């Protein structure tokens, strides 16, 4: 479904990604691990189309999208929950959600203006506060809104950048359950960047570990000992 | 005519001037707020609207002439704006100085074109019959005050445009896209909003409304190749004073500047003072770290 081949990217002259290969099968759940500043967010942004690649190809759903604009990739079925959540602070919860269907409109799902009912089943909280401004929600609420918004377009792949960052443990558990639901019931492929190993481990079918812009390890949580991964993450 | 009537008369003139300034400033505010683009050729959209209105009333006669003139000046200026966005501005995003110079060049070209086509001397648009005459007050405190129908019409036109724009921004899907792009361009894009289209639509809408301002202006003053210059200076001033993000601020600023100008009788054609004011204003926008406006958008992000 998603294939990255030899991705390189840079900020000006400083290279941040070096020859990254990564793939995700339909309905597969993959986690990308790595310490602060190794290039995880940058990699996600190259997939989404917000950061240009200097070398390599990005393929999604059988098509090359290396040079497609972000909105085109969104319409092909890439949902994105960025680090920091990317909630529009001056738009209401409902308007934030409606923006999610910006990509559903021209896609194969006839989303239109209506927000699918299953969104509110997953996120009952959002039904209660449709007119509240995004900027006044708590961190946890914003995170749920960001995930809900990405799901409105019914993506084939959901990309999440550190969804548990700065969120209290009880909400982390809720988010974990929601992601499990998205994965098993809605059969959406997931690419998750996470520092919180237990969380990542419980959801992922496979993992990649990044270090200084390169993938240095990959495998399946079933065959790997979290302790050895801890070792890779902490040096 | 008593003092009160004279003051009220100047106030009325100020409000009608403010209307034209507001119509001109809306496009500037939108394109600067959304795209960080300062379009030096924006005044020429007003000029183009004026000439189109002139042509329209030459081509069509009868009661439909003036509505047609309004339509043509809006559509023509919007199309020209779209062309400018696609051929010049789009390629210079993130390079404000280049954008300034390029659009300044375009403004000179447009002025020269107007000079070749219509001559340096202004052309007049004859107001339709139903706009002839004025409301005159004969008794009481304001005795002697006379308010021409054309100016009342310009004010009403502006109110209507402002109302439509508010509905567009607050109620339509494209308005939602506009607000989203304004708050977080990248996120809007990642959600599937075609930001190029949003930019194009908003930019040409702004130039179209400036064209409408030109048609309105043509009712009360001759249209000359440089007519845009004298108004765009004040429109820039309005944008700076009003800040962005709120139509309310822009409206208020337009009223302020309009009333001020009417007060000091600055309602003359271009002079060196205007040019210097323009230079000052541009320097202010460029070097006063993006002014009031930028802080606002930052505040939005952090809110
Ligand atoms: N806008 C930018 N301009 C220049 N360098 C940047 C920019 N954003 C990130 N970098 C640099 O690129 C490298 C990778 O950053 P990136 O944000 O992708 O890391 P990350 O793995 O997501 O980190 P974190 O876990 O802290 O979110 C870092 O060294 C960072 O300093
Ligand atoms: Mg990151």
XYZ file of C-alpha atoms and ligand atoms in Angstrom:
570
model
C 0.000 0.000 0.000
C 2.791 2.398 0.935
C 6.315 1.917 -0.342
C 9.219 4.224 0.308
C 12.358 3.563 -1.699
C 15.658 5.265 -0.986
C 14.121 8.422 0.456
C 16.557 11.274 1.103
C 15.531 14.669 2.376
C 17.212 17.759 3.764
C 16.614 21.128 5.342
C 18.706 23.403 3.188
C 22.155 21.821 3.217
C 21.724 19.605 6.256
C 20.600 16.141 5.284
C 18.014 14.645 7.585
C 16.927 11.456 5.823
C 19.345 9.010 4.205
C 18.147 6.254 1.927
C 15.052 5.258 3.863
C 13.164 2.143 2.773
C 9.857 1.395 4.406
C 6.683 -0.384 3.382
C 3.226 -0.940 4.781
C 0.709 -3.518 3.582
C -3.039 -2.858 3.498
C -4.571 -2.922 6.982
C -1.131 -3.396 8.498
C -0.079 -1.482 11.563
C 3.500 -0.255 11.647
C 5.328 1.792 14.220
C 8.373 3.959 13.644
C 10.605 4.382 16.683
C 13.556 6.600 17.317
C 14.998 9.163 19.632
C 14.327 12.884 19.471
C 15.537 14.576 16.336
C 16.382 11.479 14.263
C 14.024 12.513 11.468
C 10.734 10.720 12.198
C 8.538 13.766 11.689
C 10.437 14.695 8.559
C 9.866 11.215 7.145
C 6.133 11.427 7.817
C 6.031 14.831 6.174
C 7.652 13.465 3.028
C 4.971 10.760 2.918
C 2.167 13.250 3.397
C 3.647 15.643 0.855
C 4.597 18.527 3.105
C 8.343 18.107 2.708
C 10.113 17.514 -0.612
C 12.315 14.473 -1.130
C 15.668 15.030 -2.784
C 15.984 11.394 -3.853
C 13.872 8.279 -3.831
C 10.270 7.454 -4.570
C 7.039 7.365 -2.614
C 4.379 4.996 -3.869
C 0.884 4.856 -2.471
C -1.928 2.512 -3.454
C -0.059 1.425 -6.586
C 0.695 4.945 -7.824
C 3.815 7.015 -7.593
C 3.091 10.142 -5.580
C 6.657 11.374 -4.992
C 5.886 14.785 -6.439
C 2.140 15.006 -5.836
C 0.835 17.857 -3.738
C -0.284 17.113 -0.199
C -3.943 17.636 -1.001
C -3.757 15.106 -3.817
C -2.277 12.484 -1.518
C -4.938 13.224 1.068
C -7.558 12.594 -1.596
C -5.921 9.305 -2.473
C -6.441 8.154 1.103
C -3.628 9.323 3.352
C -4.888 10.646 6.689
C -2.483 12.660 8.828
C -2.425 13.468 12.528
C 0.648 15.679 12.964
C 2.845 16.170 15.966
C 1.198 18.995 17.903
C -2.190 17.885 16.495
C -2.720 20.646 13.945
C -6.117 21.690 15.238
C -7.434 24.957 13.766
C -7.771 26.971 16.952
C -10.376 29.435 15.712
C -12.597 26.899 14.042
C -15.211 24.968 15.951
C -15.010 21.237 16.567
C -17.606 20.709 13.880
C -15.760 22.886 11.368
C -12.515 21.082 12.111
C -14.304 17.815 11.389
C -15.911 19.137 8.227
C -12.469 20.029 6.927
C -11.649 16.362 7.195
C -14.072 15.737 4.374
C -12.194 18.160 2.113
C -10.411 15.122 0.764
C -13.396 12.773 0.878
C -15.323 14.904 -1.536
C -13.467 14.111 -4.686
C -12.437 10.649 -3.585
C -14.362 7.454 -4.048
C -16.250 7.881 -0.776
C -19.075 10.245 -1.193
C -18.451 12.051 2.043
C -20.019 15.368 1.178
C -20.706 17.604 4.084
C -22.046 15.013 6.500
C -19.767 13.669 9.157
C -20.077 9.866 9.147
C -21.919 8.480 12.178
C -19.185 6.019 13.062
C -16.918 8.956 13.849
C -19.110 9.911 16.758
C -19.296 6.286 17.863
C -15.518 6.266 18.115
C -15.368 9.727 19.654
C -18.539 10.278 21.691
C -16.871 13.242 23.362
C -16.949 15.276 20.151
C -20.692 14.940 19.768
C -21.154 16.862 22.969
C -19.117 19.952 22.036
C -19.679 20.656 18.321
C -19.567 24.433 18.717
C -16.573 24.743 20.960
C -13.499 26.377 19.405
C -10.644 23.975 18.713
C -8.210 26.211 20.556
C -9.920 25.862 23.927
C -9.990 22.057 23.989
C -7.623 20.202 26.292
C -4.655 18.365 24.811
C -6.429 15.033 24.985
C -9.570 16.404 23.415
C -7.548 18.003 20.644
C -5.826 14.719 19.988
C -9.137 12.923 19.668
C -10.403 15.652 17.380
C -7.299 15.375 15.218
C -7.742 11.617 14.852
C -11.470 11.959 14.229
C -10.840 14.608 11.604
C -8.378 12.381 9.777
C -10.903 9.514 9.912
C -13.756 11.568 8.431
C -12.236 11.129 4.990
C -12.137 7.352 5.500
C -8.437 7.045 4.686
C -6.688 3.854 3.666
C -3.648 4.786 5.714
C -3.665 6.744 8.950
C -0.392 8.434 9.915
C 0.040 9.547 13.508
C 2.986 11.496 14.897
C 3.387 10.958 18.650
C -0.301 10.977 19.536
C 0.409 10.402 23.218
C 2.863 13.280 23.604
C 1.857 15.430 26.557
C -1.317 13.532 27.305
C -2.339 12.056 30.624
C -2.290 8.246 31.023
C -6.040 7.697 31.218
C -6.527 9.429 27.859
C -3.588 7.540 26.405
C -5.505 4.364 27.136
C -8.576 5.711 25.388
C -6.541 6.618 22.352
C -4.996 3.171 22.355
C -8.447 1.606 22.278
C -9.579 3.900 19.495
C -6.545 3.016 17.381
C -7.126 -0.675 17.971
C -10.694 -0.222 16.829
C -9.572 1.658 13.716
C -7.123 -1.085 12.956
C -9.204 -4.194 13.574
C -12.734 -3.109 12.762
C -12.219 -0.440 10.116
C -9.164 -2.207 8.648
C -7.235 1.016 8.137
C -3.465 0.710 7.823
C -1.598 2.659 10.490
C 1.823 4.279 10.573
C 2.545 5.381 14.103
C 5.504 7.369 15.404
C 5.805 6.834 19.119
C 8.274 7.318 21.934
C 6.147 5.422 24.381
C 7.255 1.865 23.679
C 4.483 -0.040 25.475
C 1.871 1.849 23.532
C 3.574 1.217 20.196
C 4.185 -2.419 21.031
C 0.571 -3.118 21.809
C -0.655 -1.868 18.447
C 2.046 -2.648 15.911
C 2.370 -5.639 13.598
C 5.827 -4.463 12.673
C 8.293 -1.820 13.747
C 11.151 0.207 12.300
C 13.831 1.930 14.318
C 15.444 5.104 13.034
C 18.741 6.621 13.944
C 20.227 9.776 12.504
C 18.082 9.659 9.425
C 18.486 5.978 8.668
C 16.454 2.863 9.375
C 18.723 0.712 11.529
C 16.409 -2.071 12.611
C 13.077 -3.572 11.724
C 11.050 -6.548 12.715
C 7.957 -7.724 14.488
C 7.212 -7.129 18.149
C 6.416 -10.818 18.494
C 9.974 -11.815 17.606
C 11.760 -9.009 19.336
C 12.559 -8.271 22.881
C 11.491 -4.774 23.906
C 14.643 -4.559 25.991
C 16.871 -4.775 22.928
C 14.858 -2.041 21.273
C 15.132 0.054 24.400
C 18.844 -0.266 23.970
C 18.613 1.102 20.407
C 16.454 3.995 21.508
C 18.512 5.091 24.437
C 22.015 5.419 23.052
C -26.312 76.294 5.228
C -25.467 75.869 8.887
C -22.304 74.447 10.424
C -24.051 71.246 11.318
C -25.076 70.706 7.727
C -21.554 71.340 6.463
C -20.091 68.905 8.957
C -22.749 66.328 8.193
C -22.097 66.827 4.503
C -18.375 66.219 4.918
C -19.184 63.243 7.108
C -21.382 61.852 4.372
C -18.648 62.399 1.803
C -16.218 60.731 4.171
C -18.426 57.678 4.459
C -18.776 57.378 0.701
C -15.020 57.732 0.301
C -14.602 55.135 3.023
C -16.834 52.828 0.997
C -14.568 52.981 -2.013
C -11.503 52.588 0.186
C -13.067 49.574 1.852
C -13.891 47.926 -1.456
C -10.297 48.511 -2.500
C -8.782 47.436 0.810
C -10.715 44.168 1.104
C -8.733 42.551 -1.681
C -5.428 43.798 -0.288
C -6.297 42.556 3.172
C -7.380 39.164 1.888
C -4.340 38.543 -0.278
C -1.896 39.814 2.308
C -3.588 37.926 5.144
C -3.865 34.670 3.278
C -0.841 34.598 1.007
C 1.449 37.264 2.463
C 1.379 38.870 -0.942
C 1.512 42.612 -1.440
C 0.041 43.290 -4.828
C 1.335 46.605 -6.129
C -0.954 46.308 -9.128
C -4.042 46.244 -6.950
C -4.801 49.914 -7.583
C -4.806 49.193 -11.298
C -7.657 46.753 -10.759
C -9.678 49.738 -9.658
C -8.553 51.598 -12.762
C -9.461 48.641 -14.982
C -12.875 48.398 -13.311
C -13.434 52.092 -14.020
C -12.568 51.786 -17.707
C -14.619 48.614 -18.089
C -17.562 50.410 -16.581
C -16.976 53.225 -19.080
C -16.898 50.745 -21.970
C -19.975 48.941 -20.696
C -22.051 52.097 -20.654
C -20.867 52.844 -24.206
C -21.846 49.373 -25.413
C -25.170 48.943 -23.684
C -27.872 51.553 -23.315
C -31.039 51.678 -21.329
C -31.793 50.588 -17.788
C -29.506 47.539 -17.912
C -26.420 49.549 -18.814
C -25.300 50.252 -15.281
C -25.900 46.805 -13.761
C -24.009 45.440 -16.749
C -21.183 47.895 -16.054
C -20.937 46.672 -12.448
C -20.915 43.053 -13.555
C -18.323 43.655 -16.250
C -15.994 45.608 -13.992
C -16.151 42.888 -11.337
C -15.706 40.017 -13.777
C -13.010 41.779 -15.778
C -10.915 42.731 -12.780
C -11.388 39.262 -11.260
C -10.216 37.628 -14.478
C -7.237 39.944 -14.716
C -6.438 39.135 -11.086
C -6.642 35.421 -11.806
C -4.298 35.874 -14.738
C -1.858 37.832 -12.576
C -1.960 35.163 -9.866
C -1.380 32.295 -12.272
C 1.344 33.954 -14.359
C 3.266 35.962 -11.771
C 2.338 35.756 -8.123
C 2.075 31.978 -7.817
C 5.704 31.629 -8.876
C 6.996 34.088 -6.319
C 5.440 32.808 -3.097
C 7.759 33.316 -0.164
C 9.719 35.999 -2.024
C 7.999 39.209 -0.958
C 10.510 41.576 -2.517
C 10.316 39.890 -5.921
C 6.542 39.923 -5.689
C 6.581 43.626 -4.921
C 8.820 44.431 -7.872
C 7.014 42.166 -10.307
C 3.552 43.467 -9.445
C 4.875 47.009 -9.524
C 6.055 46.300 -13.061
C 2.622 44.967 -13.918
C 1.036 48.104 -12.510
C 3.212 50.303 -14.742
C 2.355 48.183 -17.765
C -1.347 48.444 -17.032
C -1.113 52.202 -16.574
C 0.737 52.567 -19.857
C -1.772 50.352 -21.609
C -4.601 52.508 -20.315
C -2.788 55.619 -21.489
C -2.379 54.194 -24.993
C -5.963 52.999 -25.189
C -7.849 55.837 -23.580
C -5.395 58.743 -23.444
C -3.998 60.456 -20.404
C -7.084 62.537 -19.837
C -9.821 60.956 -17.815
C -13.029 59.525 -19.174
C -16.393 60.090 -17.530
C -19.072 57.548 -16.822
C -22.539 59.013 -16.932
C -24.579 57.821 -14.016
C -27.892 56.221 -14.934
C -31.042 58.310 -14.721
C -32.281 56.687 -11.577
C -29.138 57.829 -9.784
C -29.515 61.468 -10.749
C -30.507 63.911 -8.103
C -30.039 63.869 -4.393
C -31.723 63.765 -1.042
C -31.967 67.344 0.193
C -32.856 68.418 3.657
C -34.594 71.769 3.779
C -35.648 72.247 7.359
C -34.192 71.973 10.805
C -30.633 71.737 11.983
C -29.328 70.091 8.824
C -31.036 72.433 6.415
C -29.053 72.715 3.198
C -27.524 69.257 3.438
C -27.680 67.461 0.141
C -26.758 63.824 -0.350
C -26.414 62.734 -3.987
C -28.063 59.430 -4.883
C -24.828 58.178 -6.494
C -22.992 58.409 -3.213
C -25.828 56.767 -1.333
C -25.731 54.030 -3.936
C -21.972 53.553 -3.442
C -22.468 53.178 0.284
C -25.274 50.665 -0.182
C -23.231 48.741 -2.744
C -20.385 48.494 -0.251
C -22.692 47.319 2.510
C -24.055 44.657 0.174
C -20.574 43.475 -0.868
C -19.470 43.366 2.745
C -22.546 41.343 3.709
C -22.031 38.883 0.873
C -18.379 38.489 1.767
C -19.252 37.800 5.399
C -21.756 35.147 4.385
C -19.215 33.663 2.014
C -16.544 33.440 4.714
C -18.761 32.285 7.543
C -21.229 29.996 5.797
C -19.795 28.416 2.680
C -17.423 25.518 2.198
C -14.942 27.752 0.410
C -15.156 30.237 3.216
C -14.265 27.454 5.618
C -11.291 26.542 3.437
C -10.237 30.182 3.447
C -10.300 30.361 7.231
C -8.458 27.062 7.531
C -5.715 28.083 5.102
C -5.373 31.359 6.946
C -4.859 29.601 10.266
C -2.686 26.686 9.164
C -1.875 26.334 5.494
C -0.013 23.037 5.774
C -2.660 21.316 7.822
C -5.385 22.454 5.443
C -3.376 20.989 2.605
C -2.829 17.723 4.417
C -6.587 17.439 4.863
C -7.141 17.671 1.134
C -7.775 21.377 0.658
C -6.422 22.489 -2.701
C -4.687 25.582 -1.399
C -3.730 26.766 -4.881
C -7.373 27.022 -5.749
C -8.186 28.769 -2.511
C -5.403 31.293 -3.172
C -6.551 31.828 -6.735
C -10.214 32.225 -5.831
C -9.537 34.575 -2.943
C -7.033 36.640 -4.878
C -9.258 37.131 -7.885
C -12.261 37.787 -5.692
C -10.250 40.596 -4.105
C -9.261 42.116 -7.431
C -12.841 41.745 -8.642
C -14.120 43.737 -5.692
C -11.474 46.377 -6.436
C -12.847 46.478 -9.976
C -16.250 47.110 -8.478
C -14.725 49.951 -6.477
C -13.488 51.368 -9.760
C -16.977 51.224 -11.251
C -18.329 52.972 -8.180
C -15.623 55.589 -8.296
C -16.310 56.253 -11.975
C -19.728 57.557 -10.954
C -18.248 60.435 -8.999
C -14.840 61.106 -10.554
C -13.172 60.769 -13.947
C -11.257 57.565 -14.648
C -7.603 58.186 -15.470
C -4.684 55.809 -16.063
C -3.315 56.623 -12.609
C -6.580 56.753 -10.694
C -5.715 53.525 -8.894
C -2.543 54.965 -7.402
C -4.247 57.692 -5.457
C -6.716 55.321 -3.864
C -4.497 52.342 -3.259
C -2.279 54.396 -0.967
C -5.185 54.962 1.357
C -6.287 51.369 0.931
C -2.865 50.234 2.128
C -3.232 52.558 5.048
C -6.607 51.004 5.816
C -5.105 47.519 5.750
C -2.324 48.493 8.114
C -4.558 50.310 10.534
C -7.265 47.667 10.425
C -5.074 44.618 10.620
C -6.350 41.370 9.224
C -8.400 38.501 10.396
C -11.471 40.617 10.857
C -13.600 42.350 8.303
C -14.735 44.474 11.184
C -11.274 45.942 11.703
C -10.884 46.707 8.015
C -14.308 48.350 7.910
C -13.563 50.457 10.943
C -10.198 51.520 9.559
C -11.770 52.442 6.221
C -14.287 54.637 8.014
C -11.520 56.249 10.005
C -9.333 56.992 7.010
C -12.295 58.075 4.902
C -13.608 60.496 7.488
C -10.125 61.792 8.175
C -9.472 62.456 4.508
C -12.794 64.166 4.035
C -12.057 66.175 7.134
C -8.793 67.583 5.867
C -10.087 67.809 2.330
C -7.434 65.502 0.993
C -9.768 64.513 -1.756
C -7.444 65.753 -4.502
C -5.802 63.798 -7.305
C -2.319 62.305 -6.910
C 0.398 64.498 -5.614
C 3.895 63.921 -4.385
C 2.525 63.583 -0.891
C 0.560 60.534 -1.945
C 3.613 58.938 -3.466
C 5.620 59.506 -0.315
C 2.819 58.158 1.789
C 2.802 55.028 -0.378
C 6.546 54.563 0.050
C 6.237 54.942 3.795
C 3.397 52.495 3.956
C 5.293 49.899 1.924
C 8.364 50.262 4.112
C 6.165 49.827 7.139
C 4.616 46.609 5.855
C 7.955 45.217 4.756
C 10.158 46.020 7.678
C 7.981 46.405 10.725
C 8.079 42.621 11.290
C 4.895 42.015 9.344
C 2.986 44.462 11.472
C -0.103 43.927 13.507
C -1.266 41.233 11.187
C 1.479 38.728 11.673
C 1.241 38.765 15.427
C -2.401 38.007 15.078
C -1.834 34.872 13.073
C 0.821 33.796 15.530
C -1.612 34.338 18.343
C -4.094 32.195 16.473
C -1.650 29.338 16.239
C -0.755 29.463 19.867
C -4.270 29.944 21.153
N 12.254 23.359 9.892
C 13.473 22.849 10.104
N 14.568 23.481 9.653
C 15.803 22.987 9.850
N 16.046 21.825 10.487
C 14.994 21.137 10.962
C 13.656 21.608 10.789
N 12.814 20.709 11.360
C 13.599 19.743 11.846
N 14.902 19.984 11.625
C 16.030 19.123 12.015
O 15.881 17.902 11.353
C 16.179 16.822 12.217
C 15.017 15.859 12.258
O 13.882 16.507 12.799
P 12.513 15.754 13.008
O 11.540 16.753 13.503
O 12.170 15.025 11.770
O 12.854 14.721 14.155
P 11.919 13.798 15.034
O 12.496 12.447 14.963
O 10.508 13.937 14.613
O 12.099 14.407 16.487
P 11.083 14.428 17.736
O 11.075 13.076 18.315
O 11.696 15.428 18.649
O 9.771 14.868 17.217
C 16.504 17.432 13.561
O 17.888 17.448 13.703
C 15.987 18.831 13.482
O 16.795 19.710 14.205
Mg 8.828 14.605 15.550
